[in-house]
Coordinates of C-alpha atoms and ligand atoms in Angstrom, one line a residue:
X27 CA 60.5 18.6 17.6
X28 CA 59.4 15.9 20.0
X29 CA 58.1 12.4 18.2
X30 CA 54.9 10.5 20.1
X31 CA 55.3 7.0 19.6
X32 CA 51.9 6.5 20.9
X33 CA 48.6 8.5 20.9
X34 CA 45.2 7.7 23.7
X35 CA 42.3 9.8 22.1
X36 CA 39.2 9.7 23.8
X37 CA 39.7 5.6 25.0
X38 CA 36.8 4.0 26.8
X39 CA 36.7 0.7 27.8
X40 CA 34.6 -1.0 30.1
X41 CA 33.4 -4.4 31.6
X42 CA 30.2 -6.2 31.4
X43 CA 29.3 -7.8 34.4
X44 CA 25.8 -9.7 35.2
X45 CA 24.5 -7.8 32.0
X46 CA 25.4 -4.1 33.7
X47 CA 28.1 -2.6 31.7
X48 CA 30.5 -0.6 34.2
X49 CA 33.4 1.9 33.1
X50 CA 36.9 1.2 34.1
X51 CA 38.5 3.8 31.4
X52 CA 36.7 7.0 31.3
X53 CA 37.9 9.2 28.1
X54 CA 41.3 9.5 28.6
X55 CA 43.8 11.5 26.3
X56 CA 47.7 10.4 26.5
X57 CA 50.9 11.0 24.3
X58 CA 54.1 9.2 25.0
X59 CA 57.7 10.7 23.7
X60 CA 59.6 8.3 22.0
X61 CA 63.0 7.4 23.9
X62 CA 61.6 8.4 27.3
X63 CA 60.3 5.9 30.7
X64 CA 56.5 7.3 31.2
X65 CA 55.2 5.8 34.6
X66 CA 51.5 5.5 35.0
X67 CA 50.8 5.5 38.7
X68 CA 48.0 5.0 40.7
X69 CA 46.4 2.1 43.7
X70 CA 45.3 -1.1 42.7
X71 CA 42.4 -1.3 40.9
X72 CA 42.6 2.6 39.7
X73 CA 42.8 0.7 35.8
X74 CA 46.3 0.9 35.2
X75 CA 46.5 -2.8 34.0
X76 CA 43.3 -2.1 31.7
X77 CA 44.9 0.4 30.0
X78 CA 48.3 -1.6 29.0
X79 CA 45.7 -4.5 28.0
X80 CA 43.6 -2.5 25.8
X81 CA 46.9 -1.4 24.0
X82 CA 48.3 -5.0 23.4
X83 CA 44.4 -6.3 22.5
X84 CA 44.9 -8.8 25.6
X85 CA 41.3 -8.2 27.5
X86 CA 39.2 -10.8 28.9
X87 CA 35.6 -11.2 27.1
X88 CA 33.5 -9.1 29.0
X89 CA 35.2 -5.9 28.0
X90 CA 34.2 -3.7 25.6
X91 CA 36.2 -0.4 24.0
X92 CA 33.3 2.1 23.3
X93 CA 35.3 4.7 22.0
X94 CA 38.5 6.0 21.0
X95 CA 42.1 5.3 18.8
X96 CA 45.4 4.2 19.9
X97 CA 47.4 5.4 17.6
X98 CA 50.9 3.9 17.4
X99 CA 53.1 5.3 14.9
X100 CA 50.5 6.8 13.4
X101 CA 48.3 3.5 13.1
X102 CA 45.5 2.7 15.3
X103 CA 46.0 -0.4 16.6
X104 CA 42.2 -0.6 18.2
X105 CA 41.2 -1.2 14.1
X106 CA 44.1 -4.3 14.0
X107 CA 42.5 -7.7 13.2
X108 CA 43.9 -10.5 16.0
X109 CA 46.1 -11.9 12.9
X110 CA 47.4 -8.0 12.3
X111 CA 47.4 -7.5 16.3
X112 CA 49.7 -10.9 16.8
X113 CA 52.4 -9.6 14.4
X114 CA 53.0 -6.7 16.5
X115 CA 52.4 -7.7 19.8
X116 CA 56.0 -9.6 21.4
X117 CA 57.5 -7.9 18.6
X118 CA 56.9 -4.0 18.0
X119 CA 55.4 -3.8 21.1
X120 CA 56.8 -5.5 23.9
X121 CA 55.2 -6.7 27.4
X122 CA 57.6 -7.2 30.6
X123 CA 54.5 -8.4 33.2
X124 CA 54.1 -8.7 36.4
X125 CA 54.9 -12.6 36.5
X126 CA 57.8 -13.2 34.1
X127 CA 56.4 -17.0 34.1
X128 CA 53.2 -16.2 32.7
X129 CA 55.0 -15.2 29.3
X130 CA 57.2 -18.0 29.4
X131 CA 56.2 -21.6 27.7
X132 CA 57.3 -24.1 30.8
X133 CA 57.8 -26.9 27.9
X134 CA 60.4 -25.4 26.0
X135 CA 64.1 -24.1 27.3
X136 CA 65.1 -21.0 27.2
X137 CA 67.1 -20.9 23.8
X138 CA 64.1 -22.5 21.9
X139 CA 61.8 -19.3 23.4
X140 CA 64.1 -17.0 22.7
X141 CA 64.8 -18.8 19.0
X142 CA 60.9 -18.1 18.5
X143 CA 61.4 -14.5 18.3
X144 CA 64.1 -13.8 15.9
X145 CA 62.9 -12.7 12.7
X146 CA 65.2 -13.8 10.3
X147 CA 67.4 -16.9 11.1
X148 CA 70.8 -17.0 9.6
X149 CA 74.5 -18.0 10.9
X150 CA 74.7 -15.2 13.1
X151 CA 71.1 -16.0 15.2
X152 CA 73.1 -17.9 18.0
X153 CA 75.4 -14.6 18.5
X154 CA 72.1 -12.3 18.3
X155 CA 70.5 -14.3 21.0
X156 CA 73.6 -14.7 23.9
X157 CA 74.3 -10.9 22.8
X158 CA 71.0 -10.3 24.2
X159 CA 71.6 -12.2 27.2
X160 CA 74.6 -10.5 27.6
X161 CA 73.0 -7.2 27.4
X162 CA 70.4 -7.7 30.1
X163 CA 74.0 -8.7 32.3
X164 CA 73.2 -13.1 32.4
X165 CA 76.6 -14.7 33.3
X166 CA 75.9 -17.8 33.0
X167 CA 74.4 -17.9 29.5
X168 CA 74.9 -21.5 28.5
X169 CA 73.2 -22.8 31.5
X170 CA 70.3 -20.3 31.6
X171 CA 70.0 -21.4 27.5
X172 CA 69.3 -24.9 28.4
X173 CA 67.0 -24.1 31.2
X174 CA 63.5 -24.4 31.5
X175 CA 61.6 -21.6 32.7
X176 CA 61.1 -23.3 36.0
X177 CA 64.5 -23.9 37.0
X178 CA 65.5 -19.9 36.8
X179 CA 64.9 -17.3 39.7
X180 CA 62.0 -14.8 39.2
X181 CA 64.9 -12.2 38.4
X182 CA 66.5 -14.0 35.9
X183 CA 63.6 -14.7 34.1
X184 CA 62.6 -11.0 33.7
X185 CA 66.1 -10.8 32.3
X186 CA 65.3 -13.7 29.9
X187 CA 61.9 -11.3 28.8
X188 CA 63.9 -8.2 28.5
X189 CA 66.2 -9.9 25.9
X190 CA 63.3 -11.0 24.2
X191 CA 62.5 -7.6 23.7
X192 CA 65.8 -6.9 22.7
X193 CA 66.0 -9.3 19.3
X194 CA 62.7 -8.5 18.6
X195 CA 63.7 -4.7 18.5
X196 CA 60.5 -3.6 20.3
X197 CA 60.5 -0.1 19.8
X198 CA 57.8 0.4 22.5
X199 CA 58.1 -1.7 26.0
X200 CA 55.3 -2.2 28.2
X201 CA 56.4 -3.0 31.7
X202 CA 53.4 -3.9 34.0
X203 CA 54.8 -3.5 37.7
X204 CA 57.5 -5.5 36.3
X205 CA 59.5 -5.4 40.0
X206 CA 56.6 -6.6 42.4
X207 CA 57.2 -10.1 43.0
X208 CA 60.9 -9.4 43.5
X209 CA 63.5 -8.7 46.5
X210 CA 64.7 -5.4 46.6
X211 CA 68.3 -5.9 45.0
X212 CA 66.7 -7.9 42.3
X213 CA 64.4 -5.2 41.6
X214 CA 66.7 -2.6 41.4
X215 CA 68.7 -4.3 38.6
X216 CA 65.8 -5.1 36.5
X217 CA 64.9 -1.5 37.1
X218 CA 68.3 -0.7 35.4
X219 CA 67.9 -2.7 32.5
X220 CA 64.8 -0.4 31.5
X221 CA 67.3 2.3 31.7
X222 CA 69.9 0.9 29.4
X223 CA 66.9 0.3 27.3
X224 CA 66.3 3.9 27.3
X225 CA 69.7 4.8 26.5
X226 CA 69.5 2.4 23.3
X227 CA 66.3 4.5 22.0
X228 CA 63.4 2.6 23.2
X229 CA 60.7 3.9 24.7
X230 CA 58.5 2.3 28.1
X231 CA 55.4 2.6 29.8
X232 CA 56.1 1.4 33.0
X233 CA 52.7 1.1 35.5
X234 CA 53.5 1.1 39.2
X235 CA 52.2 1.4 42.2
X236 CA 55.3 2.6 44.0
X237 CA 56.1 6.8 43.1
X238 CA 60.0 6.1 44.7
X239 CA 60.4 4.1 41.2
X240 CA 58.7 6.5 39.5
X241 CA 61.0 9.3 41.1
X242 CA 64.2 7.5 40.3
X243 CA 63.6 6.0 36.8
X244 CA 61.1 8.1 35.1
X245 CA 60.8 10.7 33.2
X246 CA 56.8 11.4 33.2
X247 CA 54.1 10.2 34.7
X248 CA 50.1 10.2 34.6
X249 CA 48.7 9.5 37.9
X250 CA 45.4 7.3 37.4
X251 CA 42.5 7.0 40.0
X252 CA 39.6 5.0 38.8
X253 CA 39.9 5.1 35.1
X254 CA 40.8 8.7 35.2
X255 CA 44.3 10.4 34.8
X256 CA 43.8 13.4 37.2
X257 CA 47.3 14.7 37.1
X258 CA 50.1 14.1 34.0
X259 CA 53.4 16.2 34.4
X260 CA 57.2 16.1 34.2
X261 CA 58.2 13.7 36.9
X262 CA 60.3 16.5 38.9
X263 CA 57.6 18.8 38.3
X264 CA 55.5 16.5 40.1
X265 CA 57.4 15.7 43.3
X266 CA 58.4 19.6 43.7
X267 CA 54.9 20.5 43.4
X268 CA 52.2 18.3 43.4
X269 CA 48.8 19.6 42.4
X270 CA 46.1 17.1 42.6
X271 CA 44.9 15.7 46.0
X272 CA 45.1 12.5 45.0
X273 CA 49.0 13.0 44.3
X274 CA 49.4 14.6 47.2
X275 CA 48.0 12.0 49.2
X276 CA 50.2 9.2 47.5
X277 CA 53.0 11.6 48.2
X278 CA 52.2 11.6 51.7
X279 CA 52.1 7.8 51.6
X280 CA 55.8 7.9 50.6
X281 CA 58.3 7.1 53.0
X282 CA 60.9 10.4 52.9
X283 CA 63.2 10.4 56.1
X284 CA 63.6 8.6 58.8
X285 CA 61.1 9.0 61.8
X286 CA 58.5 10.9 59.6
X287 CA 55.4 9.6 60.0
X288 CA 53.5 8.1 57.3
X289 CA 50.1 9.7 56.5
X290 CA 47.6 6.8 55.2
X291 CA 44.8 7.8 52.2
X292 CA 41.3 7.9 53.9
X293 CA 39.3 5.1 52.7
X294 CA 39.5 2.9 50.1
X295 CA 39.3 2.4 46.2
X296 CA 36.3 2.0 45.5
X297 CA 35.0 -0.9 43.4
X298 CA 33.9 -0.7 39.9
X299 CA 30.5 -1.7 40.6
X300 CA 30.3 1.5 42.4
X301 CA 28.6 4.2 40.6
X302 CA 30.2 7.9 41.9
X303 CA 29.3 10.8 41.1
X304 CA 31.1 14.1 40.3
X305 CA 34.5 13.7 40.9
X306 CA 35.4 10.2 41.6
X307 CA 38.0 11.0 44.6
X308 CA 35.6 12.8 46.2
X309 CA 34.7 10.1 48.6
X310 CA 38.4 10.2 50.0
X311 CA 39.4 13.8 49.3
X312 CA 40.7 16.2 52.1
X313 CA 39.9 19.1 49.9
X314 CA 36.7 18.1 49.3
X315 CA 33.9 20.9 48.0
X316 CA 30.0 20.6 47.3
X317 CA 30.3 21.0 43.3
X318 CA 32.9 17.9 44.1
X319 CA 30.2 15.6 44.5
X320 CA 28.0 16.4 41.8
X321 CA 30.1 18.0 38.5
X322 CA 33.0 15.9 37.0
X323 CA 35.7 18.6 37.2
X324 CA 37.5 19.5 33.6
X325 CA 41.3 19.6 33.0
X326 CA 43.2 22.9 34.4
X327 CA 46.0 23.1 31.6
X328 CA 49.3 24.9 31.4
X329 CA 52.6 24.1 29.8
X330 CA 53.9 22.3 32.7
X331 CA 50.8 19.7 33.3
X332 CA 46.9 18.7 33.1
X333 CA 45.0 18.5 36.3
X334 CA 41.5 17.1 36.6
X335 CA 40.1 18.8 39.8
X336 CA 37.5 21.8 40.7
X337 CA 40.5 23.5 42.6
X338 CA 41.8 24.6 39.5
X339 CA 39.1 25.7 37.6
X340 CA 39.1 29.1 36.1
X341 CA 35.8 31.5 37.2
Ligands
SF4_15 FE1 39.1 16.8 45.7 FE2 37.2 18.2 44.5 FE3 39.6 18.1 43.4 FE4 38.0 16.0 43.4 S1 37.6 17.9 42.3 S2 40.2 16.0 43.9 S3 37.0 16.1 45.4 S4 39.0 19.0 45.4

């Protein structure tokens, strides 16, 4: 039987801002397979980031969780204390962000960091950590040791955080749009490494913006538009068939073959100040119909995936 290593139910979360309290995670419901690359995709700003904050207890002061249990094996992390949080966090659960120097203290070199994270030191730490850096394919290990973050190339640095990842034995990675301030080559190596990762057992949440990584690399995926997951299915499922406007649209976005011309998503996201009613892609929505703009639709379920649109709904 397949094993979740996570569990969303019901999770709300929302910001305060100017004393109005606005929703940026409306309710969602999400399982995640152990030993598999999920992808949550979606635009900026659709709350991909909140979400992968809310897990790892990293959001700013103004938010609030109204509701809900994350439930990693088995626990729920949203009842942790900071002190119980910390001793998971950059070790059971690991984060890969978007800027790899963010995570990395520019005072100390890169054997000290990495020194920080194993558990138990012994004789054999010094082989543990240049295994890792072998793993996550560094040549040059005794330089990039003695570095400080600063003097390493954006790639390399991910590596450096992978490996981190690796001693600590993170069962669960958390890669937030780990490629985007990369070149392409670059990115598709570090996009690699989560794949050996997968093939040693782990499992990753990987958010993106960009569906060809989520077509090459994943294995499902939960589109998210404004704090709602309107479509969650097997990833070749989803490209042979996509179901929800909103996916469809991003589809369309994609670039496919060569002289096909791109199609472009009417409007905009909408901000979170911005109260909209019924369904929240309505504004943008080529299928657009009246009960759109006033009823939040429900899921449309079978085996294969969950839909959150009226096109769907059963009479
Ligand atoms: Fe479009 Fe209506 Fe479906 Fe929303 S519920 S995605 S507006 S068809």
């Amino acid at each position: 039987m397949d094993k979740n290593i996570l569990e969303v139910k019901n999770l709300n979360v929302g910001f305060y801002i100017e004393d109005n309290f606005y929703p940026a995670i409306n309710d969602i419901n999400l399982s995640f397979e152990e030993g598999k690359i999920h992808a949550i995709a979606g635009e900026s700003g659709c709350g991909k980031s909140v979400f992968i904050n809310t897990i790892l207890n990293l959001l700013p002061k103004n938010a609030k969780i109204t509701k809900g249990e994350i439930l990693f094996k088995g626990n729920d992390l949203l009842k942790l204390n900071q002190r119980q949080i910390r001793k998971i966090r950059g070790r059971e659960i690991s984060l890969i962000p978007q800027d790899p120097f963010m995570s990395l203290n520019p005072l100390y070199t890169i054997e000290n960091q990495l020194l920080e994270v194993v558990k138990n030191k012994d004789k054999d730490t010094k082989n543990t950590i240049r295994q890792a850096l072998n793993e996550v394919r560094i040549k040059n290990i005794e330089n990039v040791l003695v570095s400080y973050p600063h003097e390493l190339s954006g790639g390399m640095k991910q590596r450096v955080i992978i490996a981190m990842s690796l001693i600590a034995n993170s069962k669960l990675i958390l890669a937030d749009e780990p490629t985007t301030a990369l070149d392409v080559s670059v990115s598709n190596s570090i996009l690699n490494l989560l794949l050996d990762l997968k093939d040693k057992g782990k499992t990753i949440i990987l958010i993106t913006h960009d569906l060809s990584i989520v077509s090459n690399y994943c294995d499902t995926v939960k589109i998210m538009y404004l704090g709602d997951i309107v479509e969650s299915a097997i990833v070749e499922q989803l490209f042979k068939e996509p179901f929800h406007p909103y996916t469809k649209a991003l589809l369309g976005a994609l670039p496919t073959k060569k002289g096909k011309k791109l199609e472009n998503i009417k409007g905009q996201i909408s901000p979170i100040t911005q109260k909209i009613t019924g369904c929240k892609f309505h504004p943008r929505c080529n299928f657009v119909m009246d009960i759109c703009k006033n009823k939040k639709p429900d899921y449309y379920k079978n085996c294969y995936r969950d839909v959150l649109c009226h096109l769907y709904r059963k009479n």
